[in-house]
XYZ file of C-alpha atoms in Angstrom:
704
model
C 19.701 91.673 117.494
C 20.527 87.937 117.456
C 19.376 85.458 114.820
C 17.056 83.890 117.416
C 15.486 87.258 118.191
C 15.027 87.964 114.480
C 13.154 84.698 114.064
C 10.925 85.604 116.985
C 10.145 88.988 115.390
C 9.092 87.294 112.156
C 6.954 84.825 114.078
C 5.196 87.637 115.940
C 4.558 89.533 112.720
C 3.137 86.433 111.048
C 0.543 85.977 113.795
C -1.616 88.744 112.364
C -0.904 88.135 108.674
C -3.775 86.058 107.266
C -6.583 88.596 106.809
C -6.235 91.739 104.700
C -7.801 95.031 105.663
C -7.707 98.633 104.579
C -4.519 100.019 106.171
C -4.834 102.647 108.856
C -2.592 104.341 111.374
C -3.590 101.895 114.117
C -4.000 104.661 116.681
C -5.928 104.334 119.915
C -6.847 106.547 122.830
C -7.108 103.505 125.117
C -4.305 102.302 127.394
C -3.580 99.077 129.230
C -2.908 98.718 132.966
C 0.657 99.878 132.328
C -0.677 103.127 130.860
C 0.732 102.534 127.376
C -1.403 102.748 124.198
C -3.184 99.413 123.855
C -6.651 98.027 123.278
C -5.814 95.035 125.499
C -5.780 94.681 129.306
C -2.275 93.913 130.562
C -0.404 93.152 127.353
C 1.179 95.572 124.853
C 0.168 96.051 121.232
C 1.704 97.800 118.227
C -0.942 100.535 118.452
C 0.101 104.119 118.990
C -1.699 107.090 120.483
C -2.457 110.064 118.214
C 0.677 112.123 117.667
C 1.490 114.401 120.645
C -1.235 112.939 122.862
C -0.478 113.284 126.566
C -2.331 110.907 128.857
C -2.523 109.821 132.477
C -3.748 106.362 133.444
C -4.798 105.208 136.924
C -5.079 101.411 137.205
C -5.854 99.314 140.292
C -6.494 95.745 141.369
C -6.169 94.054 144.784
C -3.671 96.363 146.458
C -1.669 97.041 143.299
C -1.840 100.488 141.704
C -0.126 102.047 138.720
C -0.169 105.723 137.778
C 1.370 106.373 134.372
C 2.080 109.492 132.362
C 2.446 108.710 128.652
C 3.400 111.001 125.783
C 3.320 110.181 122.078
C 6.706 111.686 121.267
C 6.361 111.112 117.518
C 3.825 109.134 115.472
C 6.071 106.057 115.924
C 7.624 106.612 119.389
C 5.887 106.443 122.781
C 7.410 107.293 126.158
C 5.963 106.578 129.600
C 6.789 107.295 133.235
C 5.091 105.157 135.866
C 4.702 105.170 139.653
C 3.466 101.830 140.969
C 2.634 100.665 144.465
C 2.024 97.085 145.613
C 0.892 96.162 149.128
C 2.721 93.403 151.019
C 5.043 92.610 148.120
C 8.194 92.424 150.242
C 8.788 92.071 153.991
C 10.841 95.292 154.015
C 7.941 97.567 152.966
C 4.206 97.528 153.738
C 3.726 99.087 150.307
C 6.507 98.728 147.770
C 6.683 101.787 145.512
C 8.454 101.543 142.187
C 9.236 104.112 139.481
C 9.789 103.056 135.910
C 10.206 104.344 132.355
C 9.024 102.745 129.100
C 9.791 103.305 125.422
C 8.023 101.781 122.429
C 8.973 102.229 118.784
C 6.910 101.138 115.812
C 9.280 99.607 113.285
C 6.712 98.908 110.555
C 3.352 100.525 109.886
C 0.362 98.419 108.901
C -0.263 97.778 105.202
C -3.058 95.989 103.332
C -1.535 92.595 104.081
C 1.035 93.095 106.833
C 0.606 94.125 110.463
C 2.166 96.983 112.333
C 5.225 95.801 114.275
C 6.639 97.506 117.366
C 9.538 96.921 119.754
C 9.180 97.944 123.386
C 11.261 98.379 126.539
C 9.218 98.230 129.755
C 10.788 99.497 132.996
C 14.130 99.777 131.217
C 15.641 102.134 133.792
C 14.205 101.024 137.124
C 14.519 98.229 139.685
C 13.280 95.709 137.136
C 10.147 94.759 139.072
C 8.034 95.538 136.007
C 10.885 95.035 133.553
C 10.325 93.382 130.219
C 10.968 93.721 126.519
C 8.772 92.690 123.649
C 8.290 92.479 119.908
C 4.623 92.760 119.003
C 2.486 92.831 115.864
C -1.063 94.165 115.516
C -3.401 93.848 112.501
C -6.802 95.417 111.944
C -9.543 93.264 110.455
C -12.255 95.525 109.175
C -13.061 98.713 111.062
C -13.702 97.253 114.526
C -11.482 94.231 115.185
C -7.765 94.298 115.977
C -5.664 91.178 116.579
C -2.317 91.187 118.372
C 0.461 88.660 118.845
C 3.925 89.028 120.288
C 6.896 87.606 122.140
C 8.055 88.972 125.476
C 11.014 88.744 127.859
C 11.296 89.560 131.569
C 7.840 89.712 133.108
C 6.406 89.145 129.670
C 8.386 85.935 129.318
C 7.664 84.461 132.727
C 4.716 82.180 131.854
C 4.874 79.141 129.597
C 8.158 80.154 127.973
C 9.266 78.318 124.862
C 12.878 79.439 124.650
C 15.744 81.307 126.257
C 18.270 83.931 125.106
C 20.622 83.975 128.084
C 20.750 84.758 131.777
C 18.627 87.482 133.327
C 18.990 88.562 136.986
C 15.926 88.440 139.202
C 14.172 91.279 140.975
C 16.014 92.686 144.015
C 13.747 94.824 146.261
C 16.782 96.462 147.912
C 18.301 97.571 144.616
C 18.788 101.309 144.102
C 17.522 100.830 140.536
C 17.455 103.647 138.029
C 20.359 102.486 135.895
C 20.413 101.233 132.306
C 20.832 97.448 132.346
C 21.403 97.127 128.615
C 23.021 93.723 128.946
C 19.758 92.348 130.383
C 17.494 93.531 127.572
C 15.967 90.713 125.519
C 17.650 88.184 127.818
C 16.183 85.248 129.677
C 13.082 83.192 128.969
C 10.670 84.364 126.289
C 6.985 83.601 125.859
C 4.103 84.187 123.484
C 1.263 86.595 124.291
C -1.688 87.692 122.228
C -5.174 89.106 122.227
C -7.917 90.886 120.373
C -10.037 93.998 120.856
C -13.421 94.689 119.314
C -15.295 98.007 119.131
C -18.959 97.161 119.691
C -19.931 100.803 119.230
C -18.026 104.074 118.955
C -17.992 104.210 122.765
C -17.936 100.571 123.961
C -15.204 98.010 123.300
C -14.350 94.546 124.585
C -10.996 92.824 124.779
C -9.528 89.423 125.584
C -5.904 88.408 125.909
C -3.590 85.535 126.637
C -1.050 86.855 129.165
C 2.585 85.784 129.330
C 3.092 87.439 132.728
C 3.187 84.833 135.523
C 3.133 87.540 138.229
C 5.835 85.562 140.017
C 6.563 88.175 142.689
C 2.927 88.846 143.489
C 1.892 85.177 143.544
C 4.956 84.289 145.602
C 4.030 86.952 148.148
C 0.502 85.537 148.403
C -1.128 88.693 147.070
C -3.375 86.791 144.668
C -3.795 83.430 142.982
C -3.162 83.161 139.242
C -5.622 80.566 137.959
C -5.520 81.200 134.213
C -3.500 83.163 131.657
C -6.692 84.629 130.192
C -7.803 88.198 130.928
C -10.991 89.936 129.811
C -11.964 93.590 129.793
C -14.421 96.247 128.694
C -13.827 99.952 128.067
C -16.286 102.817 127.757
C -15.556 106.236 126.299
C -17.216 108.784 128.557
C -15.872 111.657 126.455
C -13.189 111.861 123.794
C -10.668 112.495 126.574
C -11.944 110.193 129.339
C -12.118 106.380 129.203
C -13.225 104.047 131.988
C -12.307 100.351 131.910
C -13.007 97.256 133.994
C -11.295 93.905 133.667
C -10.812 90.455 135.172
C -7.278 89.151 135.641
C -6.211 85.510 135.678
C -9.547 84.172 136.850
C -9.167 85.534 140.384
C -9.050 89.335 140.371
C -11.092 92.283 139.178
C -9.708 95.720 138.517
C -10.474 99.113 137.028
C -8.647 101.906 135.293
C -9.349 105.376 134.030
C -7.301 107.217 131.472
C -7.436 110.946 130.871
C -5.955 112.427 127.715
C -5.341 115.743 126.041
C -3.432 116.819 122.986
C -1.293 119.981 123.096
C -2.059 120.499 119.415
C -5.769 120.966 120.167
C -6.570 124.075 122.181
C -9.828 124.272 124.161
C -10.527 127.587 122.408
C -9.273 127.129 118.823
C -8.348 130.376 117.129
C -8.149 132.365 120.343
C -10.611 134.743 121.949
C -8.641 138.003 121.625
C -10.067 140.917 119.696
C -9.303 141.315 116.004
C -6.445 143.652 115.069
C -6.819 146.813 113.041
C -6.285 146.316 109.307
C -3.189 147.559 107.514
C -3.686 151.125 106.273
C -2.922 151.343 102.561
C -1.391 154.694 101.567
C -3.075 156.854 98.967
C -1.344 156.967 95.545
C 1.444 159.535 95.533
C 1.330 160.158 99.293
C 4.671 158.444 99.881
C 6.425 161.317 98.098
C 5.167 163.921 100.606
C 7.998 164.904 102.981
C 6.367 168.096 104.156
C 5.797 166.704 107.644
C 9.583 166.640 108.256
C 9.676 170.457 108.376
C 6.881 170.781 110.917
C 8.052 171.578 114.482
C 7.265 168.933 117.111
C 6.312 166.386 114.475
C 8.274 163.515 116.059
C 6.597 164.111 119.433
C 3.164 163.934 117.779
C 4.105 160.728 115.951
C 5.495 159.216 119.162
C 2.291 159.889 121.095
C 0.174 158.481 118.279
C 2.269 155.296 117.997
C 2.344 154.849 121.776
C -1.444 155.163 122.084
C -2.077 152.842 119.159
C 0.253 150.108 120.428
C -1.113 150.394 123.950
C -4.580 149.403 122.715
C -3.074 146.094 121.602
C -1.172 145.547 124.840
C 2.248 146.393 123.409
C 4.600 148.875 125.102
C 6.498 151.439 123.050
C 10.064 151.596 124.376
C 11.615 154.038 121.904
C 11.248 155.449 118.397
C 13.232 157.318 115.756
C 11.670 158.565 112.512
C 13.231 160.101 109.416
C 11.779 160.872 106.016
C 11.890 157.318 104.646
C 12.700 155.139 107.680
C 11.292 154.442 111.122
C 12.892 152.369 113.880
C 10.642 151.354 116.762
C 11.614 149.429 119.866
C 8.845 147.569 121.689
C 8.313 145.440 124.774
C 5.908 142.570 124.331
C 4.567 141.498 127.706
C 1.208 140.274 126.396
C 1.521 137.821 123.502
C 3.175 134.441 123.940
C 3.358 134.184 120.141
C 6.074 136.654 119.156
C 4.852 136.758 115.551
C 1.468 138.011 116.728
C 3.085 140.885 118.627
C 5.139 141.825 115.552
C 2.127 141.614 113.244
C 0.016 143.859 115.438
C 2.883 146.302 115.859
C 3.346 146.642 112.099
C -0.388 147.025 111.508
C -0.464 149.879 114.001
C 2.622 151.493 112.509
C 1.000 151.443 109.067
C -1.776 153.586 110.530
C 0.325 156.019 112.559
C 3.618 156.628 110.710
C 3.842 159.340 108.016
C 3.093 158.076 104.516
C 6.653 158.771 103.359
C 8.106 156.131 105.693
C 8.863 153.073 103.539
C 11.311 151.022 105.606
C 10.233 149.896 109.085
C 12.523 148.376 111.692
C 10.978 146.854 114.829
C 13.284 145.866 117.676
C 12.062 143.588 120.434
C 13.417 144.514 123.858
C 13.711 141.997 126.682
C 15.252 142.537 130.112
C 16.197 146.016 128.942
C 18.388 144.854 126.044
C 17.682 144.555 122.298
C 17.072 140.909 121.373
C 16.524 141.194 117.608
C 15.254 143.520 114.888
C 12.840 142.714 112.072
C 12.822 144.832 108.912
C 10.089 144.981 106.302
C 9.111 147.440 103.622
C 5.785 149.165 104.037
C 4.828 148.456 100.427
C 5.236 144.737 101.065
C 3.167 145.022 104.227
C 0.338 146.652 102.290
C 0.535 144.139 99.470
C 0.698 140.974 101.565
C -2.012 141.532 104.175
C -4.428 139.171 102.438
C -1.747 136.697 101.367
C -0.636 133.628 103.369
C 1.450 134.521 106.418
C 4.438 132.701 104.910
C 4.676 135.408 102.246
C 5.204 138.063 104.899
C 7.861 135.921 106.580
C 9.746 135.662 103.279
C 9.576 139.453 102.888
C 10.901 140.147 106.389
C 14.547 140.271 107.456
C 15.816 139.482 110.965
C 19.020 141.191 112.095
C 21.135 141.779 115.162
C 20.110 145.173 116.503
C 23.723 146.190 117.158
C 24.187 146.525 113.381
C 21.927 149.590 113.336
C 23.492 152.976 113.906
C 20.083 154.641 114.260
C 18.877 152.417 117.110
C 16.586 154.710 119.138
C 17.090 155.591 122.781
C 14.516 154.741 125.427
C 11.625 157.167 125.692
C 12.148 159.940 128.253
C 10.568 159.053 131.602
C 10.189 155.358 130.738
C 12.537 154.290 133.539
C 12.593 153.516 136.382
C 9.690 151.113 136.070
C 8.034 149.288 138.987
C 5.786 146.224 138.702
C 4.243 143.934 141.286
C 1.735 141.132 141.542
C 0.026 139.119 144.267
C -1.357 135.679 143.557
C -1.662 132.076 144.666
C 1.032 129.425 144.398
C 1.155 125.654 144.739
C 4.336 123.762 145.600
C 4.271 119.988 145.113
C 6.284 116.945 146.106
C 5.935 113.531 144.503
C 7.002 109.962 145.224
C 7.447 110.112 149.002
C 6.892 106.423 149.953
C 4.718 107.377 152.923
C 2.631 109.859 150.899
C 3.147 109.799 147.108
C 1.647 113.251 146.574
C 2.103 116.212 148.906
C 1.486 119.905 148.345
C 1.530 123.352 149.930
C -0.627 126.252 148.806
C -0.339 129.901 149.679
C 0.080 133.429 148.382
C 3.110 134.941 146.708
C 4.063 138.598 146.318
C 6.347 139.401 143.383
C 7.929 142.749 142.571
C 10.457 144.095 140.084
C 12.154 147.456 139.649
C 13.755 148.221 136.265
C 16.321 150.975 136.447
C 16.911 150.993 132.683
C 19.934 149.944 130.713
C 19.398 146.279 131.595
C 19.464 146.773 135.380
C 16.654 144.870 137.109
C 15.988 144.288 140.811
C 13.367 141.695 141.626
C 12.124 139.601 144.514
C 9.483 137.137 145.605
C 7.950 136.598 149.066
C 5.717 133.606 149.850
C 3.389 132.733 152.691
C 2.135 129.175 153.099
C -1.543 128.885 154.019
C -2.245 125.138 153.903
C -0.350 121.989 153.040
C 1.607 119.001 154.247
C 5.084 119.355 152.775
C 6.349 119.886 156.325
C 5.427 116.257 157.079
C 8.085 114.870 154.723
C 10.493 112.930 156.886
C 12.653 110.816 154.629
C 15.921 109.460 155.980
C 18.812 111.304 154.361
C 21.667 108.857 153.824
C 23.528 110.871 151.202
C 27.297 110.386 151.128
C 27.710 113.526 148.999
C 27.616 117.166 150.116
C 23.921 117.725 150.800
C 23.218 120.299 148.151
C 19.618 119.158 147.380
C 18.736 116.163 149.558
C 18.062 118.521 152.494
C 15.226 120.107 150.511
C 12.669 118.751 152.996
C 14.191 121.006 155.688
C 13.366 124.095 153.596
C 9.588 123.470 153.664
C 9.090 123.053 157.412
C 8.393 126.681 158.212
C 4.960 128.298 158.339
C 6.471 131.784 158.370
C 6.921 133.999 155.292
C 9.949 133.061 153.174
C 12.047 134.933 150.621
C 11.971 132.855 147.448
C 14.544 135.080 145.757
C 15.868 138.621 145.954
C 18.310 139.680 143.257
C 19.894 142.478 141.283
C 20.685 141.577 137.674
C 22.479 143.328 134.867
C 21.779 142.290 131.252
C 24.023 143.640 128.499
C 25.150 143.250 124.866
C 28.967 143.215 124.634
C 29.041 142.649 120.858
C 27.042 141.313 117.919
C 25.600 137.846 118.589
C 26.644 138.069 122.242
C 24.459 138.489 125.326
C 25.562 138.803 128.935
C 24.055 138.530 132.420
C 25.309 139.008 135.967
C 22.942 138.240 138.855
C 23.711 138.768 142.536
C 21.636 138.109 145.642
C 19.395 135.346 146.935
C 19.296 133.406 143.685
C 16.840 130.667 144.703
C 15.290 129.107 147.798
C 18.460 127.203 148.782
C 21.366 129.352 147.544
C 22.608 132.939 147.442
C 25.598 134.346 145.638
C 26.680 135.494 142.195
C 25.854 133.989 138.816
C 27.434 135.226 135.570
C 26.640 134.082 132.051
C 27.574 134.745 128.436
C 25.643 133.508 125.405
C 26.517 133.385 121.695
C 23.328 133.263 119.634
C 23.002 134.728 116.120
C 19.500 135.991 115.393
C 19.001 133.613 112.456
C 20.724 130.553 113.894
C 19.275 127.394 115.396
C 22.542 126.869 117.289
C 23.694 128.646 120.425
C 26.547 128.272 122.920
C 26.715 129.539 126.472
C 28.983 129.568 129.506
C 27.952 130.147 133.121
C 29.918 130.487 136.372
C 28.410 130.554 139.874
C 29.741 131.316 143.339
C 27.232 130.525 146.069
C 26.555 130.030 149.769
C 23.781 127.751 151.104
C 20.873 129.652 152.639
C 19.460 129.041 156.092
C 16.510 126.645 156.223
C 14.061 129.430 157.199
C 14.762 131.072 153.795
C 15.202 134.539 155.224
C 18.492 136.440 155.064
C 20.806 134.049 156.914
C 23.251 131.399 155.730
C 23.935 127.898 156.994
C 27.211 126.056 157.239
C 28.638 124.542 154.081
C 29.722 121.530 156.131
C 27.222 118.676 155.909
C 27.339 114.985 156.970
C 28.138 114.088 153.357
C 30.915 116.634 152.911
C 31.526 120.353 152.359
C 29.364 122.153 149.798
C 31.667 123.785 147.211
C 31.197 127.441 146.451
C 31.977 127.257 142.738
C 30.022 125.580 139.962
C 29.452 126.267 136.294
C 28.716 124.882 132.870
C 29.290 125.283 129.186
C 26.098 124.718 127.206
C 25.052 123.968 123.660
C 21.509 124.489 122.363
C 20.097 123.327 119.063
C 16.694 123.584 117.426
C 16.373 120.427 115.324
C 13.192 121.621 113.630
C 9.853 119.835 113.555
C 9.325 120.959 117.131
C 12.325 119.202 118.703
C 14.886 121.070 120.762
C 18.041 119.712 122.380
C 20.364 121.017 125.065
C 23.643 119.741 126.521
C 25.213 121.224 129.663
C 28.638 120.055 130.783
C 30.609 121.164 133.796
C 30.752 121.190 137.584
C 27.590 120.686 139.606
C 26.683 121.932 143.080
C 28.129 118.932 144.920
C 31.462 119.336 143.127
C 30.823 116.450 140.739
C 31.707 116.794 137.055
C 29.513 115.566 134.215
C 26.862 116.500 131.694
C 23.114 116.873 131.307
C 21.358 115.960 128.071
C 17.797 117.199 127.489
C 15.369 116.814 124.627
C 12.050 118.650 124.405
C 9.194 118.588 121.975
C 7.923 122.145 121.658
C 4.726 123.312 120.026
C 3.996 126.617 118.339
C 1.328 127.348 120.971
C 3.913 127.219 123.785
C 3.463 123.652 125.042
C 6.689 121.845 125.913
C 7.116 118.194 126.891
C 10.595 116.882 127.483
C 12.997 114.710 129.427
C 16.537 115.042 130.704
C 19.235 112.895 132.271
C 22.460 113.785 134.063
C 25.503 111.561 134.411
C 28.491 112.693 136.466
C 31.582 111.132 137.996
C 29.431 110.135 140.979
C 28.917 106.357 140.883
C 25.462 104.778 141.141
C 26.323 103.574 144.647
C 27.383 107.070 145.761
C 24.349 108.669 144.134
C 21.991 106.307 145.964
C 18.451 105.387 145.009
C 17.835 106.124 141.337
C 21.531 105.791 140.341
C 21.580 109.117 138.450
C 19.467 112.248 138.070
C 16.691 112.222 135.463
C 13.210 113.582 134.990
C 10.317 114.623 132.816
C 9.231 118.235 132.464
C 6.080 119.914 131.199
C 5.358 123.546 130.389
C 1.736 124.495 129.800
C 0.961 127.981 128.418
C -2.075 129.504 130.096
C -3.055 131.089 126.782
C -3.694 127.550 125.473
C -6.296 126.955 128.175
C -7.762 130.464 128.402
C -7.860 131.315 124.712
C -6.571 134.835 125.421
C -2.976 136.061 125.003
C -0.739 135.813 128.066
C 2.884 134.940 128.608
C 2.173 133.128 131.864
C 2.919 129.424 131.972
C 2.673 126.570 134.439
C 5.674 124.274 134.637
C 6.312 121.035 136.474
C 9.264 118.671 136.644
C 8.678 115.053 137.615
C 11.782 113.529 139.169
C 11.819 109.976 140.521
C 13.856 111.191 143.479
C 15.841 114.250 144.575
C 19.471 113.457 145.328
C 22.712 115.424 145.420
C 24.520 114.125 142.354
C 24.013 116.138 139.172
C 22.272 119.005 140.992
C 22.441 122.403 139.320
C 21.780 125.923 140.561
C 18.371 127.354 139.667
C 18.689 130.930 138.415
C 15.854 133.013 137.000
C 16.354 134.793 133.689
C 18.988 132.604 132.089
C 19.895 134.115 128.744
C 18.893 131.470 126.231
C 15.277 131.240 127.340
C 15.210 135.029 127.748
C 16.143 135.933 124.174
C 15.328 132.916 121.983
C 11.637 133.808 121.651
C 12.650 136.976 119.803
C 14.888 135.247 117.260
C 13.903 134.114 113.798
C 13.732 130.292 114.301
C 11.313 130.685 117.220
C 9.300 133.538 115.684
C 8.851 131.473 112.510
C 7.127 128.703 114.499
C 4.284 131.027 115.455
C 4.239 132.989 112.192
C 0.752 131.698 111.446
C -0.419 134.294 113.975
C 1.331 137.200 112.248
C -1.924 138.528 110.766
C -4.009 137.669 113.852
């Protein structure tokens, strides 16, 4: 940061200095027209949303709309993704649509005498239409008044500037956008902005601001007349999660916005609605010494039936069991609880009630995809002693191990395999950011089936039938100069006939301790068929994992039945081979990172970096970006692949245990560079939920 910029930061901070107040976190559930946390109208503040809040803001005035998804990544860091449309902005488009990303970081929290200070990047990886940077300070005065002052560049430095920090290129409507223009940040003219917000009641608030945005593009296009830099607004809290606002802009326009929020930390049904588990059975004094049961014929069969029936009542499948005088080893399949600790806790409670009193050491192995993922060991005496202690005490008493270390690992129960499962239910497939129709969707029914042969062999398939929708109306011009590995996606949704989503045979196996393997063959996804092989190194107790994957594929026919199409496309020949090496790391505090490096579907080489914030209840909010040896010009609009992804556990909404989730990935645009094969059942996500770092996150549910 230059000396000039440092002086500006101090000036902005001083604007809110004079009046002391009791310090607070300066959080708000309100947003401005850009969808970022702010009690003002168009201008930013140093306020933050409550930690982990996820919000969507819809703002509109005179042909200009902004839809913004904002997530409070940490108490100090806010991220936003925005889709904006402006009518008659440029002669090339009747409505100019623009995608943009924002980041804001609070450098200093508020104290008794000093304001909170934040630094923000607005539209820092887009076309620059909404681009701007700012340093802003906000100070509370009493419980209801907040005063803000700041200095902005870009759009926020376009009116009544009082200085300059270099050259900044103007907006180019024909730019592909999507690239980091670091050299342009905090460059160009800079201007002062400021404002104040006042809470009249707990529901009603008013705001006024002095705007440093001259709206040069909009005024130049004749969209509206900017008569004054002053804006005024009012906001009303309909519920804690819904706010409605109205505002006047620049003396000539009126607008409205609504923002909807939720917090993944706060479930609609706190505590869950599932039935209470059975209590731990405490053995009678001296009973542990009785080994008489070991001489009784058929005793293991009786124990097996009792354990199986008991676990079944809690929705847990018994996969195998071995019992000796002092030790029992039980293998289970948890297909009910999304919190692995809850499944383990209920299993151990049931075992305390069904195993002979002499059994002191209990091993429980979690099976997934027909292979052992991990084994937890705990003494029965500890289990009895700790039931009414904090859950953390039980975690300290438990040991997680690789199952391959156990020589007495039980075989699968006789008659357990083969195992057939099927389901029939609705599906929704969406498409976003088509300039002619920003939101499109298909809805229909989907039949899923799986056949487990045992020993890690699984055949599965999915058949879909569209009932209603308009995805078949997508008709974007495909100008890709790369092999069309993904940009032809619109051609795969133009059929109204049944389609085969996937149809595969997979083999999962354990070649050695800490190692997991997978080979999948068949119709791997909607666009590709072939073979995918993977190996993963992941110790049970480690936050770190490494993987390698190799794929050999053919592109499927557009009707998504059994045929194949030519690999030759207008942009080049689709390679058959792709693959990656991957590194995964759990940073703790809910943050998880992943790096994948290798060859992508179009034959380009590069890497994908992803960071997710994950919650113990199963929520995940994250972002990723991929850079390869494909240049921005070759990639086309967007410059490189990037996106935001959400995973919502249905148990969070329903309050009852289920492993079903709803996932969505928001990508500004689908292009061919950085495209990766989509394969179900990749190893890391398959086994990580059974390992200690992930189980520990949900350990609060161990006694639930």
